[in-house]
Coordinates of C-alpha atoms in Angstrom, one line a residue:
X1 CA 115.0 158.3 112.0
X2 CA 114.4 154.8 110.9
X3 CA 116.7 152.0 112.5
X4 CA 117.0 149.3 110.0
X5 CA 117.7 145.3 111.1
X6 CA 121.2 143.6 110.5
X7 CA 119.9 140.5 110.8
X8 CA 119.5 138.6 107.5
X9 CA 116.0 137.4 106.9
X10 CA 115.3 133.7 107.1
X11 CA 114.1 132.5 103.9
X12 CA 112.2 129.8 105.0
X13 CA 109.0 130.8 106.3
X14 CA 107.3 128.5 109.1
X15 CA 104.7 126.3 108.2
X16 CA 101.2 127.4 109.0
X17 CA 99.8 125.9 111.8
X18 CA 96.5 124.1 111.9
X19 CA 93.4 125.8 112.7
X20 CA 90.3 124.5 114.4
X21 CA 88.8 123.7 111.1
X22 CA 92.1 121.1 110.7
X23 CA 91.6 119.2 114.0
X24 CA 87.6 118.5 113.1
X25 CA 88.5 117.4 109.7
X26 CA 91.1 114.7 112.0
X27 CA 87.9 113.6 114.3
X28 CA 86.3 113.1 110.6
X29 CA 89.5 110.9 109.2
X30 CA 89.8 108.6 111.8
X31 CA 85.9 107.2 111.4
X32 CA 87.4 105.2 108.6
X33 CA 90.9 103.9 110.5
X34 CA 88.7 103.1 113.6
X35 CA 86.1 101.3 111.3
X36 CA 89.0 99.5 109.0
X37 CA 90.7 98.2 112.6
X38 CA 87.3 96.8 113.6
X39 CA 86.2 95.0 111.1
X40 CA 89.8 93.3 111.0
X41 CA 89.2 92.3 114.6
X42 CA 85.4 91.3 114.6
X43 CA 85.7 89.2 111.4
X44 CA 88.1 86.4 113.0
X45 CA 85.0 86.0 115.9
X46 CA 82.5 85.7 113.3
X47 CA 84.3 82.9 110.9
X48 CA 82.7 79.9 113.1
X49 CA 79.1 81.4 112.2
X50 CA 79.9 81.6 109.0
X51 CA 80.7 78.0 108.3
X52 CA 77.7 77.1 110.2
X53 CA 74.7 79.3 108.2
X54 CA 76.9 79.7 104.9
X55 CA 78.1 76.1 104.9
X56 CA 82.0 77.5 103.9
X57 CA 84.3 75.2 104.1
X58 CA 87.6 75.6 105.7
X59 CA 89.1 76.5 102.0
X60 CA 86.3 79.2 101.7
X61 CA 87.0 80.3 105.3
X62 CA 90.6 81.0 104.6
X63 CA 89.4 83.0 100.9
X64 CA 86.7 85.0 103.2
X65 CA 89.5 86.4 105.7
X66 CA 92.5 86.5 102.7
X67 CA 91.0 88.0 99.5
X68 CA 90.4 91.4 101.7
X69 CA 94.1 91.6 102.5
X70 CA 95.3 90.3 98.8
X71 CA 93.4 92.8 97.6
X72 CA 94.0 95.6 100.2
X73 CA 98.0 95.3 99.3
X74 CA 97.3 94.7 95.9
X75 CA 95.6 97.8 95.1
X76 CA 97.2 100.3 97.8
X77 CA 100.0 101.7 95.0
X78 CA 97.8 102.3 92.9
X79 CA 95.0 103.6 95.3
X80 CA 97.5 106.0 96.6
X81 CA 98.8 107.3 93.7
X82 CA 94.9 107.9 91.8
X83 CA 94.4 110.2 95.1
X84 CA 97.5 112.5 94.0
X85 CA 96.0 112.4 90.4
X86 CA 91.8 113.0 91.0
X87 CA 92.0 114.5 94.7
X88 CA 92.5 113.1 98.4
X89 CA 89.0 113.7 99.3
X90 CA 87.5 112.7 96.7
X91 CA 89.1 109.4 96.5
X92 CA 88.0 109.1 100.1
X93 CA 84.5 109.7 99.4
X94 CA 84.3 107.0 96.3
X95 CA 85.9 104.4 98.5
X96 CA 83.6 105.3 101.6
X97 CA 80.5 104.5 99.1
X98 CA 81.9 101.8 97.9
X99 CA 82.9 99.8 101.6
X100 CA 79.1 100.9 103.0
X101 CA 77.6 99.1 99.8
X102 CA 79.9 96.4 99.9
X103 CA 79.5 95.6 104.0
X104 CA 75.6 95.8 103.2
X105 CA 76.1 92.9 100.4
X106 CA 78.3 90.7 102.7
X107 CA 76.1 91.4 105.3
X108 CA 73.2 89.9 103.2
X109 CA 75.3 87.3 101.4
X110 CA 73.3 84.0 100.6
X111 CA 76.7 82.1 99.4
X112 CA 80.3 81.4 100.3
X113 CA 80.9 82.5 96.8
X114 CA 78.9 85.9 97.4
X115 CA 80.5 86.7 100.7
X116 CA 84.0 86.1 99.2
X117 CA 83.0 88.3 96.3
X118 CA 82.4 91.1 98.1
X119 CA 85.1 90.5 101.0
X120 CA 87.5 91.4 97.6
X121 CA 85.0 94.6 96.8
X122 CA 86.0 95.7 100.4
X123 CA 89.4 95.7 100.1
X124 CA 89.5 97.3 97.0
X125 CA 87.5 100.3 98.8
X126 CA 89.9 99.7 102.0
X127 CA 92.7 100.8 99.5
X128 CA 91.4 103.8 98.8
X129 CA 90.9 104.7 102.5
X130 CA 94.0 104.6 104.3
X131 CA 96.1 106.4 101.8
X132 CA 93.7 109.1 101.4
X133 CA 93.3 109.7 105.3
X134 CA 97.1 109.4 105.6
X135 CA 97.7 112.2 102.6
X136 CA 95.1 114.4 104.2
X137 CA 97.0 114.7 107.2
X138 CA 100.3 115.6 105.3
X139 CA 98.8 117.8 103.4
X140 CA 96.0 119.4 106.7
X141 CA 99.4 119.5 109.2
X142 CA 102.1 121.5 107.4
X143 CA 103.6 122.2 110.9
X144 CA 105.9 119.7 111.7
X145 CA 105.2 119.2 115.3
X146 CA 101.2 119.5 114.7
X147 CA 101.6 116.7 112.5
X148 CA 103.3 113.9 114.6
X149 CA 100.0 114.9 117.3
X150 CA 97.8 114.2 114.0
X151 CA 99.4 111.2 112.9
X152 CA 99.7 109.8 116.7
X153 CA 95.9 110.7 117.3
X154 CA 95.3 108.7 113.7
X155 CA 97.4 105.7 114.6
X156 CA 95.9 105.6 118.2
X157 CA 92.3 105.5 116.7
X158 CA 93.2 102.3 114.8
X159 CA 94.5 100.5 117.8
X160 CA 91.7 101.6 119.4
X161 CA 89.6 99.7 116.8
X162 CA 91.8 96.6 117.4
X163 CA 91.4 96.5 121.2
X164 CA 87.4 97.3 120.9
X165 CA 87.3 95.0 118.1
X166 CA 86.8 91.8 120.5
X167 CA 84.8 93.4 122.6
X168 CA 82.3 94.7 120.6
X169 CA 82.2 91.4 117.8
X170 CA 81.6 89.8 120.9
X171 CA 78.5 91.2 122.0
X172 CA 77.1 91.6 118.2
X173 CA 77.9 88.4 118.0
X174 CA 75.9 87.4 121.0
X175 CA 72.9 89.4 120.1
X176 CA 72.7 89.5 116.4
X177 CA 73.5 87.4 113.5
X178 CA 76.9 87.4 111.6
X179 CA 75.9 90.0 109.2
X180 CA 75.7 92.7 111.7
X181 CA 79.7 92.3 111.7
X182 CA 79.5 93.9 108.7
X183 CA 76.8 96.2 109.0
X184 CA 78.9 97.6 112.0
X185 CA 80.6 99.9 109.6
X186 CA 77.6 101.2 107.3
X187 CA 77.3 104.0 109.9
X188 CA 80.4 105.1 109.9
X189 CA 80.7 105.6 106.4
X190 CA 77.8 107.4 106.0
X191 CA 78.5 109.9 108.2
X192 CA 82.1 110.4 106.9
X193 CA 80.1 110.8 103.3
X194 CA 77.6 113.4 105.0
X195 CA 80.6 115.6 107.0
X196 CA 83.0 115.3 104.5
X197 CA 82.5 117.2 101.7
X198 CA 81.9 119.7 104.6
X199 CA 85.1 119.6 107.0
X200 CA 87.8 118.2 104.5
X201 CA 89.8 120.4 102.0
X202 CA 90.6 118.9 98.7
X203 CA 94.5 118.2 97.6
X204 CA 95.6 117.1 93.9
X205 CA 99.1 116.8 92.5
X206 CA 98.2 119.7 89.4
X207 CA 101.3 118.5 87.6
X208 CA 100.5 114.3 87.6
X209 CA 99.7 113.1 84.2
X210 CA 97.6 110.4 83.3
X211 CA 97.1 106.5 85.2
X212 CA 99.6 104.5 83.5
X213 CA 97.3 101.5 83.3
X214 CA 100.0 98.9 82.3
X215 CA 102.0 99.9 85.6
X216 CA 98.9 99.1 87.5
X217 CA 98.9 95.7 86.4
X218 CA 102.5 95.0 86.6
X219 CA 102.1 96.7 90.2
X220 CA 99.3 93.7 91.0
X221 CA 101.4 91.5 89.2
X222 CA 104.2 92.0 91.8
X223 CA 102.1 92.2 94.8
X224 CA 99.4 89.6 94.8
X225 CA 101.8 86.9 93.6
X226 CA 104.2 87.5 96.6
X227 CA 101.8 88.1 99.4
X228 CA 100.2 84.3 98.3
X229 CA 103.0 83.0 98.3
X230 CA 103.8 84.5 101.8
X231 CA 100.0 83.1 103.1
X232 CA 100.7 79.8 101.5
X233 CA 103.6 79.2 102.4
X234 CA 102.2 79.7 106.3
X235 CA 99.3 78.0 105.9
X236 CA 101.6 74.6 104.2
X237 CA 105.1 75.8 104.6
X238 CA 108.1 76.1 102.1
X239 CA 107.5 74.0 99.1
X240 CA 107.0 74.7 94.9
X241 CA 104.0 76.9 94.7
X242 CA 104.9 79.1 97.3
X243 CA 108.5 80.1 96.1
X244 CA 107.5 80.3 92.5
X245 CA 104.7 82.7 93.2
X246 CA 107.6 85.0 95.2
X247 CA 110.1 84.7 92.4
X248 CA 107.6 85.4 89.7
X249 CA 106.3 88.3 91.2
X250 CA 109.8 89.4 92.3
X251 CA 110.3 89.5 88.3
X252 CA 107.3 91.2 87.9
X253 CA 108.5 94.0 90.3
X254 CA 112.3 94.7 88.2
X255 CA 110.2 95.0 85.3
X256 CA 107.4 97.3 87.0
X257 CA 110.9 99.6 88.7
X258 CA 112.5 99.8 85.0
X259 CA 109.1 100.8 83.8
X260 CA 108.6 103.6 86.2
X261 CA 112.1 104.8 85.6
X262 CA 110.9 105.7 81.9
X263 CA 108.1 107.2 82.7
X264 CA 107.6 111.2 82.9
X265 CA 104.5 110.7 85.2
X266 CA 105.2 106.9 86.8
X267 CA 102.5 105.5 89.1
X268 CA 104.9 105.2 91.7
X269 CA 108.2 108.1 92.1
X270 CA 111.3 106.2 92.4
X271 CA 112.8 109.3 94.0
X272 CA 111.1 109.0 97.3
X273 CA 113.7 106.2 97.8
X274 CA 116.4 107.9 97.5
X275 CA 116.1 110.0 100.5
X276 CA 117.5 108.1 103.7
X277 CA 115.0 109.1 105.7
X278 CA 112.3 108.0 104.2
X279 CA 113.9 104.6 103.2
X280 CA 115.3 104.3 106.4
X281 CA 112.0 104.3 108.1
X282 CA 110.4 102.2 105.7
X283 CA 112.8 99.2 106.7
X284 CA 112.3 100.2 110.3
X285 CA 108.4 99.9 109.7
X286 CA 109.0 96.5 107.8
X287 CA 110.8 94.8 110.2
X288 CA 109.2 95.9 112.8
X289 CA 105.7 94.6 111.8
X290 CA 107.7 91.2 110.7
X291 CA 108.4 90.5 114.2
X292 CA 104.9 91.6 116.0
X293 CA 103.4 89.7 113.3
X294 CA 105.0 86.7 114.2
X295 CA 104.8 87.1 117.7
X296 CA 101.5 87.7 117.6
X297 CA 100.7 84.8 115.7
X298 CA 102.3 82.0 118.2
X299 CA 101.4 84.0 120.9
X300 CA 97.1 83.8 120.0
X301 CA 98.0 80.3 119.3
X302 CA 99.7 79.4 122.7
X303 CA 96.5 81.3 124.5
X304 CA 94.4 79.0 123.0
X305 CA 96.3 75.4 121.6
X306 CA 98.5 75.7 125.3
X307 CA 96.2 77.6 127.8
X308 CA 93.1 76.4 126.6
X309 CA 91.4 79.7 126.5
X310 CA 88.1 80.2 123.9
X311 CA 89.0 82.6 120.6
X312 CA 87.1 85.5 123.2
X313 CA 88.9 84.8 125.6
X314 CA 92.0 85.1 124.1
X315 CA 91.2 88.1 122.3
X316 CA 90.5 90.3 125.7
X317 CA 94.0 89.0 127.3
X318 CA 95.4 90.2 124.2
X319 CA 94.1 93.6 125.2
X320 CA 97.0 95.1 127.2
X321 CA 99.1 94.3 124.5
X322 CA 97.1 97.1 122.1
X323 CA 96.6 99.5 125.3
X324 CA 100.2 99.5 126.3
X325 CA 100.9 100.1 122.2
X326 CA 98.3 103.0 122.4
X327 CA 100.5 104.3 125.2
X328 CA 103.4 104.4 123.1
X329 CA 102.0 105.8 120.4
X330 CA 100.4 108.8 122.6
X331 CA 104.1 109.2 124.0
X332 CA 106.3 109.1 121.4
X333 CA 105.8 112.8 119.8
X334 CA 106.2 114.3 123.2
X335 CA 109.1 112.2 123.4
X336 CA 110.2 112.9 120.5
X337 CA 110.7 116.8 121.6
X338 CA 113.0 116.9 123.9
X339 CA 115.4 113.3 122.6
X340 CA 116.2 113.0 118.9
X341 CA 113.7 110.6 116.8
X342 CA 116.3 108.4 116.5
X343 CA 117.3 107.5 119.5
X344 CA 113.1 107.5 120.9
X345 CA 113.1 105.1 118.3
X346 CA 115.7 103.0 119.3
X347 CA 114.8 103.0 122.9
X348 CA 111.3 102.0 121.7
X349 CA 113.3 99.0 120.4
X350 CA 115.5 98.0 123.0
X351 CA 112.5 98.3 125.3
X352 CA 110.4 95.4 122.5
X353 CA 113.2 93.8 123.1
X354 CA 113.4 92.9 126.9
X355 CA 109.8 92.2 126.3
X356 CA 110.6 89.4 123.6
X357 CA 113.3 87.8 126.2
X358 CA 110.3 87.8 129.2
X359 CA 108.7 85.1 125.8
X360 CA 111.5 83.1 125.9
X361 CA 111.4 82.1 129.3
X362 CA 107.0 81.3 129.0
X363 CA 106.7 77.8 130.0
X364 CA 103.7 75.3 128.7
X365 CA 102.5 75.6 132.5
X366 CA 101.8 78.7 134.3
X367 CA 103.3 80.8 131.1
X368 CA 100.5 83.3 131.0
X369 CA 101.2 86.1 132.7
X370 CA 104.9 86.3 131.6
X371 CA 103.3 86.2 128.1
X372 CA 101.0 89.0 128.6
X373 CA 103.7 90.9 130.3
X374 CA 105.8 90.5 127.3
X375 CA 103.8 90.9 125.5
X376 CA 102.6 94.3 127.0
X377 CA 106.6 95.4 127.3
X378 CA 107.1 94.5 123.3
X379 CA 103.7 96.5 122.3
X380 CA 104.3 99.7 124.2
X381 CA 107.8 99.5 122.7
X382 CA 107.4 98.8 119.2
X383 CA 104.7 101.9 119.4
X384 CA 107.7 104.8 119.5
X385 CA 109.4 103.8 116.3
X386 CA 106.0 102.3 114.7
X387 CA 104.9 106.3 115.4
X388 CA 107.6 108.4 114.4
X389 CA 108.5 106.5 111.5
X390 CA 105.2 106.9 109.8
X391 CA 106.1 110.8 110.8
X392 CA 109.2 110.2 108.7
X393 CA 107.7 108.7 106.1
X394 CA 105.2 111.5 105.0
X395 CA 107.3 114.3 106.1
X396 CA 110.1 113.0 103.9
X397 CA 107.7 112.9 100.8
X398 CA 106.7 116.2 98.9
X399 CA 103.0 117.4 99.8
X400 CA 101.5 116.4 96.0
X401 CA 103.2 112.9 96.6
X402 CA 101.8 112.3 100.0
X403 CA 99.2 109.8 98.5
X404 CA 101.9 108.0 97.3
X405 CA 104.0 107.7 100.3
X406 CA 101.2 106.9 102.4
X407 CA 100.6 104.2 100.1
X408 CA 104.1 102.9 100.3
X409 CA 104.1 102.4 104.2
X410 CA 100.5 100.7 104.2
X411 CA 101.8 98.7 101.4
X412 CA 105.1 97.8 103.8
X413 CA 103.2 97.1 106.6
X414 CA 101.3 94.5 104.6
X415 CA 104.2 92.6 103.4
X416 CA 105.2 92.8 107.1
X417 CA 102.7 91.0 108.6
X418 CA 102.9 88.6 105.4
X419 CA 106.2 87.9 105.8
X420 CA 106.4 87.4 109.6
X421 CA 103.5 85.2 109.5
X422 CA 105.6 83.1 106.9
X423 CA 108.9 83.5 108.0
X424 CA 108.4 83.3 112.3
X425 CA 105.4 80.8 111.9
X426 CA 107.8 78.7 109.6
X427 CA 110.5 79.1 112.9
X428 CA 107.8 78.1 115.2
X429 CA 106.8 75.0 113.0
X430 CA 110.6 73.5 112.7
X431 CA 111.2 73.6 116.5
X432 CA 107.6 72.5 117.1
X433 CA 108.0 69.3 114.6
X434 CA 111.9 68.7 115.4
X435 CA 111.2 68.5 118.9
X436 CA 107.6 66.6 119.0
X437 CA 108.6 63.3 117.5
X438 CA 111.0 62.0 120.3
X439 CA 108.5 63.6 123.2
X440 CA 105.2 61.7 121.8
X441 CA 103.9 58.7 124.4
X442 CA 105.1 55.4 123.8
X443 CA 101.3 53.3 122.3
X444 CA 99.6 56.3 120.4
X445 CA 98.5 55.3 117.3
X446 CA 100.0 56.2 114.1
X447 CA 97.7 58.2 112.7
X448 CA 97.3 60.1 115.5
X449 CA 101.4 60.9 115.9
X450 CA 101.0 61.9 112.2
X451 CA 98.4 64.4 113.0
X452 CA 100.6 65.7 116.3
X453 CA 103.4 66.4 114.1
X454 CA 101.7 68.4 111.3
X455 CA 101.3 71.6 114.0
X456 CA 99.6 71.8 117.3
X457 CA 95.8 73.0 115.6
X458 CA 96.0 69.6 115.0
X459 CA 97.5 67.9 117.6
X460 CA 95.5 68.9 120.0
X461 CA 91.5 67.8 118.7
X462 CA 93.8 64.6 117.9
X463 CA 95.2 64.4 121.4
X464 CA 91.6 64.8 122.8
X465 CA 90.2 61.5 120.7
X466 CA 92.4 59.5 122.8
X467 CA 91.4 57.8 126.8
X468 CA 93.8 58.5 129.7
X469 CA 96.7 58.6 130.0
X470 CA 97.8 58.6 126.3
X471 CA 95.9 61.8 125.6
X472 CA 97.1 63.7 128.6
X473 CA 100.4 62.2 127.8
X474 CA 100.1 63.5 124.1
X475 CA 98.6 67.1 125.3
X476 CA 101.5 67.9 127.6
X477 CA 104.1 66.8 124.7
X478 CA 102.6 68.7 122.3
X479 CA 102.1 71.8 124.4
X480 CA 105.6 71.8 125.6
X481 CA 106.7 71.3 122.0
X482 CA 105.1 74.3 120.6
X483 CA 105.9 76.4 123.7
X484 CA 109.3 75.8 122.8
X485 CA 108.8 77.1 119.5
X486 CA 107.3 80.3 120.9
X487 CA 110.9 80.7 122.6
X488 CA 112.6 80.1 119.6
X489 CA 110.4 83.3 117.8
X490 CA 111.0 85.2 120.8
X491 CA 114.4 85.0 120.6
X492 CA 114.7 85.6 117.1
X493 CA 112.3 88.6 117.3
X494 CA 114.6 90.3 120.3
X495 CA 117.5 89.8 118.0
X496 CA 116.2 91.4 115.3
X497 CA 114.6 94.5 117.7
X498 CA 118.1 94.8 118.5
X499 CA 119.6 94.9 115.2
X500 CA 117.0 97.6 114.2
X501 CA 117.6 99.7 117.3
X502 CA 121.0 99.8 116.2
X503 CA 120.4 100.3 112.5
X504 CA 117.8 103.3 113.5
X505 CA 120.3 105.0 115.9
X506 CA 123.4 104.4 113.4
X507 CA 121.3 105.8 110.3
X508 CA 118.9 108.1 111.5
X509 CA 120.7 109.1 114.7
X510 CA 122.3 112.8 112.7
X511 CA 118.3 114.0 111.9
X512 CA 117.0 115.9 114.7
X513 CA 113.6 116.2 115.5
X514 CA 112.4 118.1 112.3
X515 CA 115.1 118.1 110.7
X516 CA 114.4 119.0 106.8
X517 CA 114.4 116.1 104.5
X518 CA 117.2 113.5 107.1
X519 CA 119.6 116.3 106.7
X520 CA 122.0 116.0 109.5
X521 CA 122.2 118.8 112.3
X522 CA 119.3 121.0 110.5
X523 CA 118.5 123.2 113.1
X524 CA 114.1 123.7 113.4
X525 CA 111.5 123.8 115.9
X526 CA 111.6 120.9 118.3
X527 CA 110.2 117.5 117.8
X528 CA 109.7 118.6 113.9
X529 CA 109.8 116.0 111.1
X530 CA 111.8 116.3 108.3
X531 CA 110.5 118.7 105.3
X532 CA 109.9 118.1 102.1
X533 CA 112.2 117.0 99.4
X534 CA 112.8 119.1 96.9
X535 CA 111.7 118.0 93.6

């Protein structure tokens, strides 16, 4: 006699879990992340060689570090969304080609003009590498839980890449010539191009239809304009230029949305927007990176305009900042099990925080270790949300629009750091110059005090062409000025950690860990990330 069950069967099946196969292909996706984060770092040591073998100029300088990142944002959309179309992996092959070629021509450029040309080549190929790592781990994880470990491991790599950065520019640097910067990465690239074809399954949206080339270039249209005018308007503050480039590519971007709203297969799905999650997380991300990035900023200059410390110098006491951020980011999934995402998050925030009001009491003397601790308490902070909501992001999107969502929080973290470069720097820059004027010494030359008040890069090789005591008298004005500024940035960071915390707990704080698409009280496995939407 056959017994038969009462209990109804659950419909939906749990996700497979990754095999051994899975967690190689990871090892294999994060040679490109660990290479992308180094070359970021090593390329700011190498800029003073440069202008001494290339003869750049300090125009050419600023194109060699900014076309990568105009055309890393410009091209991440579209990047993202080809993957979905041609396949993940093999997206991430053409773009691993493509950076090794182009690192071996800036390696060997003979010209500004050369170097520049193919600093734009690389982040072209950079576009296609993030996304495509980022999809592949959607698409490699399906279980919720194995997926946060993957995406931690993923974002851990690239901070690693940040904090080795220094060190190893450093000794390249020492060694070598300025090329081998760039030749750094030729390795790694080959190798991903050898294992691969080998380790890494191949994903494709079968359904997309064809590249809508005209949304391509309204997409670069939008983007390039307003990341300029961000960097301009950091580099010479708040004037024509840099507002008209935001508002035209503002218009640019209502014309590209309307466009894709039409559109049977658009370049970029509207949809993912309208799930809170995902949306939610994206403005967490945003923010987030806003206030780092400006933090950051004033923070590398106070090490070396205030403390007097060489760019080296200041890079490796900027390293506990990225290893407490690596801590975070190793934490938060197994956070993240046993306390709702939201409220990990919103810790993580509260915690950035405190760290942001430790900056507003750095002084222009002795000020260095309550920076770095700050610092430190902000990083490993920032890390929990930074981790799980790149969790919420992919696991909000369907698995054939992963390239697309991965595309949409690189793309987010750009403007980020765009925008609190323009927006904090510009905060650091008022108090800086409303404060200087009334502090400078009594007999120091006009031109001089004009060259004080346009920032303290300034100021200070100024300050330093004047004889005792004017220049000492100058230096300690200036510094105290632009520490105050620092104070100001902090404070307006902390407020805004606060405001997210709040806005994370508030809107996200129903979704438990995995629950399916930000619906409230789903009930799933522990520490899982939302499913898929339904489409």
């Amino acid at each position: 006699m056959t017994t038969r069950s009462t209990t109804p069967p659950d419909d939906r099946a749990a996700p497979p879990r990754a095999t051994r196969r899975e967690w190689i292909g990871l090892a294999v996706l994060a040679l490109p992340t660990l290479l992308l984060s180094l070359d970021i770092s090593v390329l700011y040591l190498a800029l003073p060689h440069l202008g001494a073998d290339l003869g750049a100029g300090g125009t050419q300088q600023l194109w060699i570090l900014d076309i990568y990142s105009f055309m890393l944002a410009g091209f991440l959309v579209t990047m993202g969304t080809l993957g979905d179309r041609i396949g993940r992996r093999r997206l991430l092959m053409i773009g691993a080609a493509t950076f090794g070629l182009a690192s071996v021509l800036a390696a060997y450029a003979t010209s500004p003009g050369m170097l520049i040309a193919a600093r734009a080549v690389l982040g072209i190929a950079g576009a296609t590498l993030m996304p495509s790592t980022m999809a592949l781990i959607r698409n490699m994880f399906r279980d919720p839980r194995q997926m946060g470990s993957a995406l931690a491991i993923w974002l851990v790599c690239f901070m690693g890449g940040m904090t080795l950065g220094p060190l190893v520019g450093g000794l390249l640097l020492d060694h070598f010539w300025w090329g081998s910067a760039f030749l750094l990465g030729v390795p790694f690239m080959a190798l991903l191009l050898v294992v691969g074809p080998r380790l890494l399954p191949e994903y494709r949206d079968g359904g997309a239809g064809r590249l809508d080339l005209t949304s391509v270039a309204l997409s670069l249209a939008t983007i390039l304009p307003i990341v300029y005018g961000l960097k301009e308007a950091a580099r010479n503050g708040w004037h024509t230029s840099p507002a008209a480039m935001i508002v035209a590519g503002v218009v640019f971007g209502l014309v590209f949305a309307r466009r894709q709203k039409t559109l049977a297969s658009p370049l970029l799905d509207l949809r993912l927007f309208t799930d809170r999650s995902f949306s939610t997380a994206l403005g967490v991300m945003l923010l987030s990176g806003v206030v780092m990035a400006g933090v950051t900023l004033v923070s590398s200059l106070y090490l070396q305009m205030v403390q007097g410390l060489s760019p080296l110098g200041a890079g490796l006491w900027l390293l506990p900042q990225n290893i407490a951020m690596v801590a975070g980011t190793l934490l938060a999934p197994g956070l993240a099990r046993r306390v709702r995402p939201a409220y990990v998050m919103a810790a993580g925030l509260a915690t950035a925080a405190a760290g942001l009001v430790l900056h507003t009491q750095v002084g222009s003397v002795h000020g260095l270790p309550l920076l770095i601790a700050g610092l430190a308490l902000a990083s490993g902070g920032v890390a929990l949300p930074m981790a799980l909501t790149m969790n919420l992001v992919l696991g909000s999107a369907p698995p054939e629009k992963a390239g697309s969502a991965a595309s949409i929080a690189e793309t987010s973290g750009e403007f980020g750091v765009a925008l609190g470069v323009a927006v904090l720097g510009s905060v650091a820059t008022a108090v800086y110059r409303g404060r200087l004027p009334e502090a400078i010494p009594a007999g120091v030359p006009t031109a001089t005090a004009a060259a004080a008040r346009e920032g303290i890069t300034t100021a200070v090789p100024a300050a330093r062409r004047l004889a005792d005591p004017l220049a000492t008298g100058l230096l300690d004005a200036v510094r105290d000025a632009f520490t105050t500024g620092l104070n100001a940035v902090a404070g307006v960071g902390a407020a805004l950690f606060l405001a997210i915390a709040v806005l994370a707990a508030v809107v996200l704080g129903r979704v438990r860990g995995g629950a399916e698409s930000g619906h409230p009280e789903a009930e799933v496995q522990p520490a899982a990330l939302p499913e898929p939407l339904r489409t």
